[in-house]
Coordinates of C-alpha atoms in Angstrom, one line a residue:
X1 CA 78.1 44.7 43.5
X2 CA 75.6 46.9 41.6
X3 CA 73.4 44.0 41.0
X4 CA 73.2 43.3 44.7
X5 CA 72.3 46.9 45.5
X6 CA 69.5 46.9 42.8
X7 CA 68.0 43.6 44.2
X8 CA 68.0 45.0 47.7
X9 CA 66.2 48.2 46.5
X10 CA 63.4 46.1 44.7
X11 CA 62.8 44.1 47.9
X12 CA 62.5 47.4 49.8
X13 CA 60.0 48.8 47.3
X14 CA 57.8 45.7 47.4
X15 CA 57.8 45.7 51.2
X16 CA 56.8 49.4 51.1
X17 CA 53.9 48.6 48.7
X18 CA 52.6 45.9 50.9
X19 CA 52.8 48.1 54.0
X20 CA 50.8 50.8 52.0
X21 CA 48.1 48.3 51.0
X22 CA 47.8 46.9 54.5
X23 CA 47.6 50.6 55.8
X24 CA 44.8 51.3 53.2
X25 CA 42.9 48.2 54.4
X26 CA 43.3 49.3 58.0
X27 CA 42.2 52.8 57.2
X28 CA 38.9 51.3 55.4
X29 CA 36.1 52.0 57.8
X30 CA 33.3 49.5 58.5
X31 CA 30.8 51.6 56.4
X32 CA 33.3 51.7 53.5
X33 CA 33.7 47.9 53.6
X34 CA 30.0 47.4 53.6
X35 CA 29.7 49.6 50.5
X36 CA 32.5 47.9 48.7
X37 CA 30.9 44.4 49.4
X38 CA 27.5 45.7 48.4
X39 CA 28.9 47.0 45.1
X40 CA 30.5 43.5 44.6
X41 CA 27.3 41.7 45.4
X42 CA 25.3 44.0 42.9
X43 CA 27.9 43.2 40.2
X44 CA 27.3 39.4 40.8
X45 CA 23.6 39.9 40.7
X46 CA 23.8 41.9 37.5
X47 CA 25.9 39.1 35.9
X48 CA 23.5 36.4 37.0
X49 CA 20.5 38.4 35.6
X50 CA 22.3 38.8 32.2
X51 CA 22.9 35.0 32.1
X52 CA 19.3 34.3 33.0
X53 CA 18.0 36.8 30.3
X54 CA 20.1 34.9 27.7
X55 CA 18.6 31.6 28.8
X56 CA 15.0 33.1 28.7
X57 CA 15.7 34.6 25.2
X58 CA 16.8 31.2 23.9
X59 CA 13.9 29.4 25.4
X60 CA 11.5 32.0 24.0
X61 CA 13.0 31.5 20.6
X62 CA 12.5 27.8 20.9
X63 CA 8.9 28.2 22.1
X64 CA 8.2 30.7 19.3
X65 CA 9.7 28.3 16.7
X66 CA 7.3 25.5 18.1
X67 CA 4.3 27.8 18.2
X68 CA 5.0 28.9 14.6
X69 CA 5.2 25.2 13.6
X70 CA 2.0 24.4 15.4
X71 CA 0.2 27.3 13.6
X72 CA 1.6 26.2 10.3
X73 CA 0.5 22.7 10.9
X74 CA -3.0 23.7 11.8
X75 CA -3.3 25.8 8.7
X76 CA -1.9 22.9 6.7
X77 CA 1.1 24.7 5.4
X78 CA 4.0 23.2 7.5
X79 CA 6.8 21.9 5.2
X80 CA 9.9 20.9 7.1
X81 CA 13.0 20.4 5.1
X82 CA 14.3 16.9 5.6
X83 CA 14.5 15.4 2.1
X84 CA 18.1 16.6 1.4
X85 CA 19.3 14.9 4.6
X86 CA 18.2 11.5 3.7
X87 CA 21.0 9.1 2.7
X88 CA 20.3 6.3 0.1
X89 CA 20.3 3.0 1.9
X90 CA 22.2 -0.1 0.6
X91 CA 20.5 -3.4 -0.2
X92 CA 22.1 -4.9 2.9
X93 CA 20.4 -2.3 5.1
X94 CA 16.9 -3.5 4.0
X95 CA 15.1 -5.9 6.3
X96 CA 12.8 -8.4 4.6
X97 CA 10.0 -9.8 6.7
X98 CA 8.2 -12.8 5.1
X99 CA 5.0 -14.5 6.2
X100 CA 2.3 -13.9 3.7
X101 CA 1.7 -16.6 0.9
X102 CA 0.3 -14.1 -1.7
X103 CA 1.1 -10.4 -2.6
X104 CA 0.8 -7.8 0.2
X105 CA -1.9 -5.3 -0.5
X106 CA -1.7 -2.7 2.3
X107 CA 0.0 -2.0 5.5
X108 CA -0.2 0.4 8.5
X109 CA 2.3 1.4 11.2
X110 CA 1.3 1.8 14.8
X111 CA 1.5 5.5 16.1
X112 CA 4.5 4.7 18.3
X113 CA 6.4 3.0 15.3
X114 CA 6.8 -0.2 17.4
X115 CA 4.7 -2.6 15.2
X116 CA 3.4 -2.9 11.6
X117 CA 0.2 -4.6 10.4
X118 CA 0.3 -6.1 6.9
X119 CA -2.6 -7.7 4.9
X120 CA -2.5 -9.6 1.6
X121 CA -4.4 -11.3 -1.0
X122 CA -4.2 -14.5 1.1
X123 CA -6.8 -12.9 3.3
X124 CA -4.6 -12.8 6.4
X125 CA -3.4 -10.0 8.6
X126 CA 0.0 -10.2 10.3
X127 CA 1.3 -7.9 13.2
X128 CA 5.0 -7.6 13.2
X129 CA 7.4 -6.3 15.9
X130 CA 9.7 -3.6 14.4
X131 CA 12.4 -4.2 17.0
X132 CA 12.7 -8.0 16.4
X133 CA 11.0 -8.4 13.0
X134 CA 9.0 -11.3 14.5
X135 CA 5.4 -12.1 14.0
X136 CA 3.5 -10.9 17.1
X137 CA 0.0 -12.1 15.9
X138 CA -1.6 -13.6 12.8
X139 CA -5.3 -13.2 12.0
X140 CA -6.0 -16.2 9.7
X141 CA -8.3 -16.5 6.7
X142 CA -11.9 -17.2 7.5
X143 CA -13.5 -20.0 5.4
X144 CA -16.7 -18.9 3.8
X145 CA -19.9 -20.4 5.2
X146 CA -18.1 -22.2 8.1
X147 CA -19.7 -21.6 11.4
X148 CA -18.1 -21.3 14.8
X149 CA -14.7 -20.3 13.4
X150 CA -12.6 -17.2 14.5
X151 CA -13.6 -14.0 12.7
X152 CA -11.5 -13.0 9.7
X153 CA -11.5 -12.1 6.1
X154 CA -12.6 -14.7 3.4
X155 CA -11.6 -12.4 0.3
X156 CA -8.7 -10.2 -0.6
X157 CA -8.0 -7.4 2.0
X158 CA -7.5 -4.1 0.1
X159 CA -7.1 -1.5 2.8
X160 CA -6.4 -1.0 6.5
X161 CA -6.4 2.0 8.9
X162 CA -5.3 2.4 12.6
X163 CA -6.6 5.1 15.0
X164 CA -4.1 7.8 16.2
X165 CA -4.2 6.5 19.7
X166 CA -3.4 3.0 18.5
X167 CA -6.5 1.5 19.9
X168 CA -8.4 0.4 16.9
X169 CA -7.5 -1.4 13.6
X170 CA -9.9 -1.4 10.6
X171 CA -9.6 -3.6 7.6
X172 CA -11.7 -3.7 4.5
X173 CA -12.0 -6.4 1.8
X174 CA -13.5 -7.4 -1.6
X175 CA -16.5 -8.9 0.1
X176 CA -17.8 -5.4 1.1
X177 CA -16.9 -5.8 4.8
X178 CA -15.1 -3.7 7.3
X179 CA -13.8 -5.5 10.3
X180 CA -12.8 -3.6 13.4
X181 CA -10.0 -5.0 15.7
X182 CA -8.5 -4.2 19.0
X183 CA -5.0 -3.3 17.7
X184 CA -3.1 -4.4 20.9
X185 CA -4.6 -8.0 21.1
X186 CA -5.9 -8.3 17.5
X187 CA -9.3 -9.3 19.1
X188 CA -12.3 -8.8 16.8
X189 CA -14.7 -6.2 18.0
X190 CA -17.3 -5.7 15.4
X191 CA -18.1 -5.7 11.6
X192 CA -19.5 -2.8 9.6
X193 CA -21.7 -3.7 6.5
X194 CA -23.3 -1.2 4.2
X195 CA -21.0 -0.9 1.1
X196 CA -22.3 -2.5 -2.0
X197 CA -18.9 -3.4 -3.5
X198 CA -15.3 -3.9 -2.4
X199 CA -14.0 -1.6 0.3
X200 CA -11.0 0.1 -1.2
X201 CA -10.0 2.8 1.3
X202 CA -10.0 3.4 5.1
X203 CA -8.8 6.2 7.2
X204 CA -9.3 7.4 10.9
X205 CA -9.6 11.0 11.6
X206 CA -6.6 12.0 13.7
X207 CA -7.4 12.4 17.4
X208 CA -10.8 10.8 17.1
X209 CA -12.4 7.4 16.5
X210 CA -14.3 8.6 13.4
X211 CA -13.6 6.3 10.5
X212 CA -13.9 7.1 6.8
X213 CA -14.4 4.4 4.2
X214 CA -14.7 4.3 0.5
X215 CA -15.6 1.6 -2.0
X216 CA -15.9 0.5 -5.6
X217 CA -19.6 1.4 -5.1
X218 CA -18.5 5.1 -5.6
X219 CA -19.5 6.2 -2.1
X220 CA -17.7 7.5 1.0
X221 CA -19.1 6.5 4.4
X222 CA -18.6 7.8 7.9
X223 CA -18.7 5.6 11.0
X224 CA -18.2 6.0 14.7
X225 CA -16.1 3.1 15.8
X226 CA -16.2 3.8 19.6
X227 CA -20.0 3.7 19.5
X228 CA -20.1 0.9 16.8
X229 CA -22.4 3.0 14.6
X230 CA -22.9 4.2 11.0
X231 CA -23.1 8.0 10.6
X232 CA -23.7 8.9 6.9
X233 CA -22.9 8.4 3.2
X234 CA -21.6 10.8 0.6
X235 CA -21.8 10.5 -3.2
X236 CA -20.1 12.2 -6.0
X237 CA -17.5 9.9 -7.8
X238 CA -18.5 8.6 -11.2
X239 CA -16.4 5.4 -11.0
X240 CA -15.0 2.9 -8.5
X241 CA -13.0 4.8 -5.8
X242 CA -9.4 3.4 -5.4
X243 CA -8.0 5.1 -2.2
X244 CA -8.7 7.4 0.7
X245 CA -6.8 9.3 3.4
X246 CA -7.5 11.7 6.2
X247 CA -5.8 13.9 8.8
X248 CA -7.1 16.1 11.7
X249 CA -9.8 18.1 9.9
X250 CA -13.2 16.8 9.5
X251 CA -12.6 15.9 5.8
X252 CA -11.1 13.2 3.8
X253 CA -9.5 12.9 0.3
X254 CA -10.2 10.2 -2.3
X255 CA -8.6 8.9 -5.5
X256 CA -11.3 8.4 -7.9
X257 CA -9.9 5.8 -10.2
X258 CA -11.1 6.0 -13.8
X259 CA -13.3 9.1 -13.2
X260 CA -10.0 11.0 -13.2
X261 CA -10.6 13.1 -10.2
X262 CA -9.1 13.6 -6.8
X263 CA -11.8 14.8 -4.4
X264 CA -11.7 16.5 -1.0
X265 CA -14.8 15.8 1.1
X266 CA -16.0 18.4 3.6
X267 CA -18.0 16.1 5.9
X268 CA -20.0 18.7 8.0
X269 CA -21.1 20.6 4.9
X270 CA -21.7 17.4 2.9
X271 CA -19.8 19.1 0.0
X272 CA -16.7 18.2 -2.1
X273 CA -13.9 19.9 -4.0
X274 CA -13.0 18.3 -7.3
X275 CA -9.5 18.2 -8.8
X276 CA -8.4 17.2 -12.3
X277 CA -4.9 16.5 -13.7
X278 CA -4.1 12.8 -14.3
X279 CA -4.8 11.2 -17.7
X280 CA -5.3 7.7 -16.3
X281 CA -6.8 5.9 -13.4
X282 CA -5.9 7.6 -10.1
X283 CA -5.0 4.5 -7.9
X284 CA -3.4 6.1 -4.8
X285 CA -3.4 9.3 -2.8
X286 CA -2.0 10.6 0.5
X287 CA -2.2 13.9 2.4
X288 CA 1.2 15.6 3.0
X289 CA -0.4 18.1 5.4
X290 CA -3.9 19.6 5.9
X291 CA -3.6 21.6 2.6
X292 CA -1.5 19.5 0.2
X293 CA -1.6 15.9 -1.1
X294 CA 0.2 13.7 -3.6
X295 CA -1.4 11.1 -5.9
X296 CA -0.3 8.6 -8.5
X297 CA -2.0 7.1 -11.5
X298 CA -1.6 4.3 -14.1
X299 CA -0.5 6.9 -16.7
X300 CA 2.7 7.0 -14.8
X301 CA 2.3 10.4 -13.4
X302 CA 2.7 11.7 -9.8
X303 CA 0.8 15.0 -8.8
X304 CA 1.2 17.5 -6.0
X305 CA -2.0 19.3 -5.1
X306 CA -3.0 22.3 -3.0
X307 CA -6.5 22.8 -1.8
X308 CA -6.7 26.3 -3.3
X309 CA -6.2 25.2 -7.0
X310 CA -8.2 22.6 -9.0
X311 CA -5.1 21.6 -11.1
X312 CA -1.8 20.1 -9.9
X313 CA 0.8 22.4 -8.4
X314 CA 3.3 20.0 -9.9
X315 CA 3.0 17.1 -12.2
X316 CA 5.7 14.5 -12.8
X317 CA 4.9 12.5 -16.0
X318 CA 6.6 9.1 -16.5
X319 CA 7.7 9.2 -12.8
X320 CA 9.0 5.6 -13.0
X321 CA 10.1 5.6 -16.6
X322 CA 8.9 3.5 -19.6
X323 CA 8.5 -0.1 -20.3
X324 CA 7.9 -2.1 -23.5
X325 CA 9.4 -2.4 -26.9
X326 CA 10.7 0.6 -28.9
X327 CA 7.8 2.5 -30.4
X328 CA 5.3 0.8 -28.1
X329 CA 6.5 2.1 -24.7
X330 CA 4.1 2.6 -21.9
X331 CA 4.8 4.3 -18.6
X332 CA 5.1 2.2 -15.5
X333 CA 2.0 2.5 -13.3
X334 CA 2.4 4.3 -10.1
X335 CA 0.8 1.9 -7.6
X336 CA 1.6 3.5 -4.3
X337 CA 2.5 6.9 -2.8
X338 CA 3.6 8.0 0.7
X339 CA 4.5 11.3 2.3
X340 CA 6.4 12.0 5.5
X341 CA 3.8 14.2 7.3
X342 CA 4.4 18.0 7.3
X343 CA 7.7 17.6 5.3
X344 CA 9.1 17.8 1.8
X345 CA 9.7 14.0 1.5
X346 CA 7.6 11.8 -0.8
X347 CA 8.0 8.1 -1.9
X348 CA 6.4 6.3 -4.9
X349 CA 6.2 2.8 -5.9
X350 CA 5.5 0.9 -9.1
X351 CA 6.7 -2.4 -10.7
X352 CA 9.8 -0.7 -12.2
X353 CA 12.2 -2.5 -9.7
X354 CA 12.5 0.4 -7.3
X355 CA 11.0 2.7 -4.7
X356 CA 11.6 6.3 -5.7
X357 CA 12.1 9.1 -3.3
X358 CA 11.4 12.7 -4.1
X359 CA 11.7 16.2 -2.7
X360 CA 8.8 18.6 -2.9
X361 CA 10.0 22.1 -3.8
X362 CA 9.1 25.2 -2.0
X363 CA 5.2 25.6 -1.9
X364 CA 4.9 22.1 -3.4
X365 CA 5.3 23.6 -6.9
X366 CA 8.1 21.2 -7.9
X367 CA 9.1 17.5 -7.6
X368 CA 12.8 16.6 -7.7
X369 CA 14.0 13.0 -7.8
X370 CA 16.4 12.2 -5.0
X371 CA 17.4 8.5 -5.4
X372 CA 16.0 5.0 -6.0
X373 CA 15.8 2.1 -3.6
X374 CA 16.1 -1.3 -5.6
X375 CA 13.1 -3.6 -5.0
X376 CA 12.1 -6.1 -7.7
X377 CA 8.4 -6.5 -7.2
X378 CA 5.0 -4.7 -7.3
X379 CA 5.3 -1.9 -4.7
X380 CA 1.7 -2.1 -3.5
X381 CA 1.9 -0.1 -0.3
X382 CA 4.3 2.5 1.3
X383 CA 4.3 4.1 4.7
X384 CA 6.7 6.3 6.5
X385 CA 7.2 5.9 10.2
X386 CA 6.0 8.9 12.3
X387 CA 9.6 10.0 13.1
X388 CA 10.7 9.4 9.5
X389 CA 13.5 6.9 10.7
X390 CA 12.2 4.2 8.3
X391 CA 10.0 3.4 5.3
X392 CA 8.0 0.2 5.0
X393 CA 7.2 -1.2 1.6
X394 CA 4.5 -3.9 1.1
X395 CA 5.5 -5.8 -1.9
X396 CA 4.4 -8.8 -4.0
X397 CA 4.4 -10.6 -7.3
X398 CA 1.1 -8.9 -8.4
X399 CA -0.6 -5.6 -8.4
X400 CA -2.8 -5.2 -5.4
X401 CA -6.0 -4.7 -7.5
X402 CA -5.5 -7.4 -10.2
X403 CA -3.3 -9.9 -12.0
X404 CA -2.3 -8.0 -15.2
X405 CA 1.4 -9.0 -14.8
X406 CA 3.3 -11.3 -12.6
X407 CA 6.9 -10.8 -11.5
X408 CA 8.1 -14.4 -10.7
X409 CA 11.4 -13.4 -9.0
X410 CA 9.6 -11.1 -6.5
X411 CA 8.9 -12.2 -2.9
X412 CA 5.6 -11.5 -1.2
X413 CA 7.1 -9.6 1.8
X414 CA 7.4 -6.5 3.9
X415 CA 10.7 -4.5 3.3
X416 CA 11.8 -2.3 6.1
X417 CA 14.0 0.5 4.7
X418 CA 16.1 2.6 7.2
X419 CA 16.4 6.3 6.5
X420 CA 19.5 7.7 8.0
X421 CA 20.0 11.5 8.0
X422 CA 23.1 13.4 7.3
X423 CA 22.6 17.2 8.1
X424 CA 23.2 19.4 5.1
X425 CA 25.3 22.5 5.7
X426 CA 23.9 25.8 4.4
X427 CA 26.7 26.0 1.8
X428 CA 26.0 22.4 0.6
X429 CA 22.2 23.0 0.5
X430 CA 22.5 26.3 -1.4

């Protein structure tokens, strides 16, 4: 009985509250309603503005980050940390592309990473599709003295370069010639003559059609490919120059072979910076960014350099270990180096049955070994794709510059090595 009375009283109180609310609504004047809705509208606007401000702040942070990267890149100090994220590939992951009869000596990757050009001691150039692995074009060997034949090389091709817009391909050989090709169609455009010995290094200045070349004649030459013209010659090396590289600035870097120097050439000033550090013949060099570079020598050492110091910032001796009998050990020659542009990732090649990947320490003052990729052969050329998704190795039975040894079980081929990344957590990276 009491429960029924309680229930009835609850219903009465609810009815009373509803009546009061309805009465309040009825009592609200038109002016008060407008004021209430205006306040509600202002609250919504305030909330929307706060949300927009958060989005703007996020975008500004993103833009600021990109601007900071651009400034660092222009100053040559950008060093993105990617090395620790790279996973060691398995042998099954590596794609092998075969087409050359003799050892591959050099390779270049197109700027969009869609194709690779390889050249070899068999005097041929092959353009490969990275998607299918098929040959897109073959530039055959040219026979010496034969007239009316398609243009090509008749001696060992030692170096190649491709312009940053992917328009021009340049190739240099032991017969002192530089041949210029249309990269898309592989059509021969012109031939540059002027070097007095084998052409050993080529590089286009980024964003231009200015071509730098170097040779065993100890000189560095500058060409304008778009205008099919010679610009100037620079001298300074005391021995045959082995390699050359360039980026955006109007300068290039050379590996001086047995003169034991790495040199940076300032083209407009016609001056050079000279760097010392290796004990043997410096056979390969590549820029990491505008201010830093990596080089390798036949004394087995790999060096990291900065333009502000004449000595290496870091020097890794016996980078690929030792070979030979006990007591007569000699270091494996470093025959190729590559750097993923503006990062801390470097690769080196030798005939030690592997490609070795390294991480550059903070400020390029240290070189830490990451892992090895097994490849039984002479690693004559290495190039990272622009995205860093893969590394291409040009390999063969012989060293690109001579026939000191021969690895019979090696295959003259291109090896495409995928580089998968696993993000490293801050805790794991510390």
